[in-house]
Amino acid sequence: MEAPPDNDVLWARSLHFTHRDGSPALGGVSLGVREGEILAVTGPRGSGKTTLLHCLSGLVPAQRGEVWFNSVPVHTMGATARERLRRDRFGWIDPAPVLVPELNVWENAALPLMLRGTSRRRAKAAAMEWLERLDIGGRSRSRPHELTQAERQRVCITRALAPAPSILFADEPTAPLHRADRNHVLRTLTTAARSHGITVVLATHDPDTAALADRTVPLMDGRRVTTVHLPPVTEPDGRGAEPEGRGAEPEGRGATCSLSV
């Protein structure tokens, strides 16, 4: 068993996963994530982004392959150990906000800290700090049903950041937000992650969201791909050939294609 590089806080090799209906989700994905890095996993819907985050976080074990966190093999852990790892070291943001309806906003945001044994007073202080950063502090005593969809998502982001996780997994975290809110929340999230040394693995199909990351890993049909720029195809008379089924590329530009790696 090959140990991961020392400078990678998260490392995966040759991850394979197939859904119960037999459709492939991951077909041999390998990657490394450096400590404090913001990595965007990009690709269209159905490309395997969410499944990859599930496997990296230990939420779902890959059927084949290895996942290492700080040189600890996550892929050999049992269900209880993986659950403890997610509770103590990882944060998670879903694309749809899910809150405990019986708790108010700050209690929802502080819940992971209180489950760890943090005192109610300290947990509330940490939650309120992040609620204020995300412009939702004024609703701290409201119940989830009193909030808009966008406000509930801000609470979910606060809940993930308040415990200061080593790694934050974010699956389309701003999907329920309007574009104006989305930019503000994303910049708050990425700025906070960098200032607190939190590693972020972000799944998104939005290029504006991916642009805020330090690096991107594109997926297509469950595999990593890279875009290769091809030179223009030249006909015998020197003219660029027109690609079949579409207009010609602008002069001076070649075609592009995506290759699995």
Short mmCIF file of C-alpha atoms in Angstrom, two decimals:
data_model
loop_
_atom_site.label_atom_id
_atom_site.label_comp_id
_atom_site.label_asym_id
_atom_site.label_seq_id
_atom_site.Cartn_x
_atom_site.Cartn_y
_atom_site.Cartn_z
CA MET A 1 0.00 0.00 0.00
CA GLU A 2 1.51 3.28 -1.13
CA ALA A 3 1.39 6.12 1.42
CA PRO A 4 0.20 9.53 0.17
CA PRO A 5 2.53 12.52 -0.33
CA ASP A 6 3.39 14.36 2.89
CA ASN A 7 2.03 17.71 1.66
CA ASP A 8 -1.43 16.35 0.80
CA VAL A 9 -4.01 16.54 3.59
CA LEU A 10 -6.39 14.49 1.43
CA TRP A 11 -5.33 11.96 -1.17
CA ALA A 12 -7.26 9.47 -3.25
CA ARG A 13 -6.16 6.86 -5.74
CA SER A 14 -8.17 5.04 -8.41
CA LEU A 15 -11.63 5.48 -6.89
CA HIS A 16 -14.35 3.35 -8.48
CA PHE A 17 -18.04 3.45 -7.63
CA THR A 18 -21.09 2.00 -9.36
CA HIS A 19 -24.68 2.83 -8.44
CA ARG A 20 -27.12 0.08 -7.46
CA ASP A 21 -28.76 0.24 -10.87
CA GLY A 22 -25.41 -0.62 -12.45
CA SER A 23 -24.63 2.84 -13.82
CA PRO A 24 -21.00 3.91 -13.25
CA ALA A 25 -20.38 7.01 -11.11
CA LEU A 26 -16.58 6.99 -10.73
CA GLY A 27 -14.16 5.24 -13.04
CA GLY A 28 -10.69 5.43 -11.47
CA VAL A 29 -10.44 9.00 -10.14
CA SER A 30 -7.20 9.98 -8.40
CA LEU A 31 -6.36 13.35 -6.83
CA GLY A 32 -4.51 15.08 -4.03
CA VAL A 33 -5.56 18.14 -2.02
CA ARG A 34 -3.00 20.27 -0.22
CA GLU A 35 -3.61 21.67 3.26
CA GLY A 36 -5.41 25.02 3.11
CA GLU A 37 -6.21 24.65 -0.60
CA ILE A 38 -9.60 25.44 -2.12
CA LEU A 39 -10.21 22.81 -4.80
CA ALA A 40 -13.18 22.96 -7.15
CA VAL A 41 -14.46 19.70 -8.66
CA THR A 42 -16.22 20.79 -11.83
CA GLY A 43 -18.34 19.19 -14.50
CA PRO A 44 -21.93 18.93 -15.69
CA ARG A 45 -24.69 17.32 -13.66
CA GLY A 46 -24.23 13.56 -13.58
CA SER A 47 -20.44 13.73 -14.00
CA GLY A 48 -19.73 12.16 -10.59
CA LYS A 49 -18.97 15.26 -8.51
CA THR A 50 -21.28 14.44 -5.59
CA THR A 51 -20.24 10.78 -5.53
CA LEU A 52 -16.59 11.83 -5.42
CA LEU A 53 -17.22 14.12 -2.42
CA HIS A 54 -19.16 11.33 -0.68
CA CYS A 55 -16.23 8.93 -1.13
CA LEU A 56 -13.56 11.48 -0.12
CA SER A 57 -15.45 12.37 3.06
CA GLY A 58 -16.10 8.76 4.06
CA LEU A 59 -19.84 9.23 3.81
CA VAL A 60 -19.91 6.39 1.28
CA PRO A 61 -16.95 3.99 0.92
CA ALA A 62 -15.60 3.62 -2.59
CA GLN A 63 -16.00 0.11 -3.97
CA ARG A 64 -12.38 0.14 -5.11
CA GLY A 65 -9.53 2.54 -4.44
CA GLU A 66 -7.93 4.38 -1.53
CA VAL A 67 -8.71 7.55 0.42
CA TRP A 68 -6.21 8.99 2.90
CA PHE A 69 -6.68 11.87 5.35
CA ASN A 70 -3.47 13.11 6.99
CA SER A 71 -1.81 9.77 6.13
CA VAL A 72 -4.65 7.82 7.80
CA PRO A 73 -6.38 5.30 5.48
CA VAL A 74 -10.06 6.25 5.48
CA HIS A 75 -10.87 3.36 3.13
CA THR A 76 -9.98 0.80 5.83
CA MET A 77 -12.12 2.43 8.55
CA GLY A 78 -15.38 0.95 9.77
CA ALA A 79 -18.64 2.87 9.68
CA THR A 80 -18.32 4.13 13.29
CA ALA A 81 -14.77 5.42 12.79
CA ARG A 82 -15.76 7.20 9.57
CA GLU A 83 -18.73 8.81 11.33
CA ARG A 84 -16.44 10.05 14.11
CA LEU A 85 -14.01 11.44 11.55
CA ARG A 86 -16.79 13.34 9.79
CA ARG A 87 -18.09 14.71 13.09
CA ASP A 88 -14.71 15.81 14.47
CA ARG A 89 -12.66 16.82 11.43
CA PHE A 90 -14.92 17.38 8.43
CA GLY A 91 -17.67 19.86 7.59
CA TRP A 92 -20.36 19.34 4.96
CA ILE A 93 -22.68 21.68 3.03
CA ASP A 94 -25.49 20.19 0.94
CA PRO A 95 -27.08 21.94 -2.06
CA ALA A 96 -30.45 21.99 -0.24
CA PRO A 97 -30.62 23.37 3.32
CA VAL A 98 -31.70 20.91 6.01
CA LEU A 99 -32.16 22.22 9.56
CA VAL A 100 -33.66 20.82 12.76
CA PRO A 101 -37.13 22.43 12.87
CA GLU A 102 -37.36 22.37 16.69
CA LEU A 103 -34.17 24.43 17.11
CA ASN A 104 -33.72 28.13 16.42
CA VAL A 105 -31.07 29.51 14.06
CA TRP A 106 -28.15 29.80 16.46
CA GLU A 107 -28.91 26.41 18.01
CA ASN A 108 -28.87 24.81 14.56
CA ALA A 109 -25.57 26.53 13.76
CA ALA A 110 -24.04 25.50 17.10
CA LEU A 111 -25.33 21.91 17.03
CA PRO A 112 -22.09 20.21 15.80
CA LEU A 113 -20.10 21.96 18.52
CA MET A 114 -22.53 20.94 21.25
CA LEU A 115 -22.50 17.35 19.98
CA ARG A 116 -18.72 17.42 20.46
CA GLY A 117 -19.18 18.43 24.09
CA THR A 118 -18.54 22.17 23.76
CA SER A 119 -20.41 24.21 26.38
CA ARG A 120 -23.62 25.89 25.26
CA ARG A 121 -22.14 29.35 25.91
CA ARG A 122 -18.99 28.77 23.85
CA ALA A 123 -20.90 27.03 21.08
CA LYS A 124 -23.34 29.94 20.86
CA ALA A 125 -20.48 32.47 20.69
CA ALA A 126 -18.81 30.61 17.82
CA ALA A 127 -22.11 30.21 15.97
CA MET A 128 -23.03 33.87 16.39
CA GLU A 129 -19.65 35.00 15.02
CA TRP A 130 -20.26 33.12 11.77
CA LEU A 131 -23.94 34.10 11.58
CA GLU A 132 -22.90 37.75 11.72
CA ARG A 133 -20.30 37.22 8.98
CA LEU A 134 -22.96 35.74 6.76
CA ASP A 135 -25.45 38.54 7.51
CA ILE A 136 -27.95 36.28 9.26
CA GLY A 137 -27.17 37.18 12.89
CA GLY A 138 -30.38 39.20 13.17
CA ARG A 139 -32.42 36.00 12.72
CA SER A 140 -30.56 34.02 15.39
CA ARG A 141 -33.72 33.32 17.44
CA SER A 142 -35.94 32.52 14.47
CA ARG A 143 -37.10 28.99 13.65
CA PRO A 144 -36.24 27.43 10.29
CA HIS A 145 -39.82 27.71 9.00
CA GLU A 146 -39.63 31.51 9.45
CA LEU A 147 -36.63 31.82 7.10
CA THR A 148 -36.34 32.04 3.35
CA GLN A 149 -34.58 29.27 1.44
CA ALA A 150 -31.50 31.49 1.04
CA GLU A 151 -31.43 32.30 4.76
CA ARG A 152 -31.66 28.62 5.67
CA GLN A 153 -28.70 27.88 3.41
CA ARG A 154 -26.65 30.58 5.15
CA VAL A 155 -27.39 28.87 8.46
CA CYS A 156 -26.22 25.55 7.00
CA ILE A 157 -22.98 27.17 5.84
CA THR A 158 -22.53 28.66 9.31
CA ARG A 159 -23.12 25.24 10.87
CA ALA A 160 -20.35 23.78 8.70
CA LEU A 161 -17.84 26.57 9.43
CA ALA A 162 -18.43 27.12 13.17
CA PRO A 163 -16.56 23.98 14.33
CA ALA A 164 -13.48 25.03 12.25
CA PRO A 165 -13.20 21.72 10.37
CA SER A 166 -9.94 20.53 8.85
CA ILE A 167 -11.73 19.95 5.54
CA LEU A 168 -14.99 21.46 4.36
CA PHE A 169 -16.85 19.53 1.66
CA ALA A 170 -19.33 21.74 -0.17
CA ASP A 171 -21.68 20.25 -2.76
CA GLU A 172 -23.10 23.13 -4.83
CA PRO A 173 -23.29 25.20 -1.61
CA THR A 174 -24.89 28.28 -3.16
CA ALA A 175 -27.43 26.52 -5.39
CA PRO A 176 -30.49 27.96 -3.50
CA LEU A 177 -29.13 31.53 -3.50
CA HIS A 178 -29.77 34.37 -5.89
CA ARG A 179 -26.72 35.53 -7.83
CA ALA A 180 -26.15 38.63 -5.69
CA ASP A 181 -26.32 36.58 -2.50
CA ARG A 182 -24.23 33.83 -4.08
CA ASN A 183 -21.22 36.07 -4.70
CA HIS A 184 -21.26 37.48 -1.18
CA VAL A 185 -21.61 34.08 0.49
CA LEU A 186 -18.93 32.47 -1.68
CA ARG A 187 -16.44 35.22 -0.98
CA THR A 188 -17.19 35.03 2.74
CA LEU A 189 -16.75 31.25 2.69
CA THR A 190 -13.49 31.28 0.74
CA THR A 191 -12.02 34.22 2.70
CA ALA A 192 -12.91 32.55 6.00
CA ALA A 193 -11.45 29.24 4.86
CA ARG A 194 -8.16 30.85 3.91
CA SER A 195 -7.91 32.90 7.10
CA HIS A 196 -8.61 29.82 9.26
CA GLY A 197 -6.54 27.36 7.23
CA ILE A 198 -9.57 25.26 6.28
CA THR A 199 -9.16 23.03 3.23
CA VAL A 200 -12.20 23.20 0.93
CA VAL A 201 -13.32 20.63 -1.64
CA LEU A 202 -16.10 22.27 -3.63
CA ALA A 203 -18.35 20.62 -6.22
CA THR A 204 -19.86 22.99 -8.76
CA HIS A 205 -20.98 23.25 -12.38
CA ASP A 206 -20.86 27.07 -12.21
CA PRO A 207 -17.68 28.60 -13.74
CA ASP A 208 -18.00 31.74 -11.60
CA THR A 209 -17.93 29.62 -8.46
CA ALA A 210 -15.01 27.54 -9.71
CA ALA A 211 -13.06 30.74 -10.47
CA LEU A 212 -12.76 31.43 -6.73
CA ALA A 213 -10.85 28.18 -6.15
CA ASP A 214 -7.08 27.75 -6.19
CA ARG A 215 -7.33 24.79 -8.57
CA THR A 216 -9.97 22.83 -10.46
CA VAL A 217 -10.41 19.13 -11.18
CA PRO A 218 -12.84 18.64 -14.09
CA LEU A 219 -14.90 15.44 -14.30
CA MET A 220 -16.81 13.94 -17.19
CA ASP A 221 -18.70 10.65 -16.95
CA GLY A 222 -16.94 9.75 -13.70
CA ARG A 223 -13.40 10.38 -14.95
CA ARG A 224 -10.94 13.25 -14.70
CA VAL A 225 -10.55 15.06 -17.98
CA THR A 226 -8.23 17.67 -19.38
CA THR A 227 -8.96 20.11 -22.20
CA VAL A 228 -6.53 19.93 -25.09
CA HIS A 229 -6.37 22.79 -27.60
CA LEU A 230 -5.90 21.38 -31.10
CA PRO A 231 -4.29 23.32 -33.98
CA PRO A 232 -6.56 24.44 -36.81
CA VAL A 233 -7.20 21.85 -39.51
CA THR A 234 -5.79 23.22 -42.77
CA GLU A 235 -7.14 22.25 -46.17
CA PRO A 236 -4.81 21.92 -49.17
CA ASP A 237 -5.65 25.46 -50.32
CA GLY A 238 -4.57 26.81 -46.93
CA ARG A 239 -8.07 27.51 -45.59
CA GLY A 240 -9.12 26.24 -42.19
CA ALA A 241 -11.55 23.38 -42.55
CA GLU A 242 -15.03 23.90 -41.11
CA PRO A 243 -15.87 21.36 -38.39
CA GLU A 244 -18.70 19.12 -39.40
CA GLY A 245 -22.14 20.11 -38.12
CA ARG A 246 -21.23 23.64 -36.94
CA GLY A 247 -19.76 26.90 -38.10
CA ALA A 248 -16.03 27.30 -38.45
CA GLU A 249 -13.93 28.25 -35.42
CA PRO A 250 -12.82 31.92 -35.37
CA GLU A 251 -9.61 32.55 -37.27
CA GLY A 252 -6.47 31.74 -35.32
CA ARG A 253 -8.20 29.36 -32.91
CA GLY A 254 -8.11 25.62 -32.89
CA ALA A 255 -10.75 23.20 -31.75
CA THR A 256 -10.79 21.74 -28.24
CA CYS A 257 -11.55 18.31 -26.92
CA SER A 258 -11.69 16.72 -23.50
CA LEU A 259 -9.59 13.65 -22.79
CA SER A 260 -9.81 11.29 -19.83
CA VAL A 261 -6.71 11.16 -17.67
#
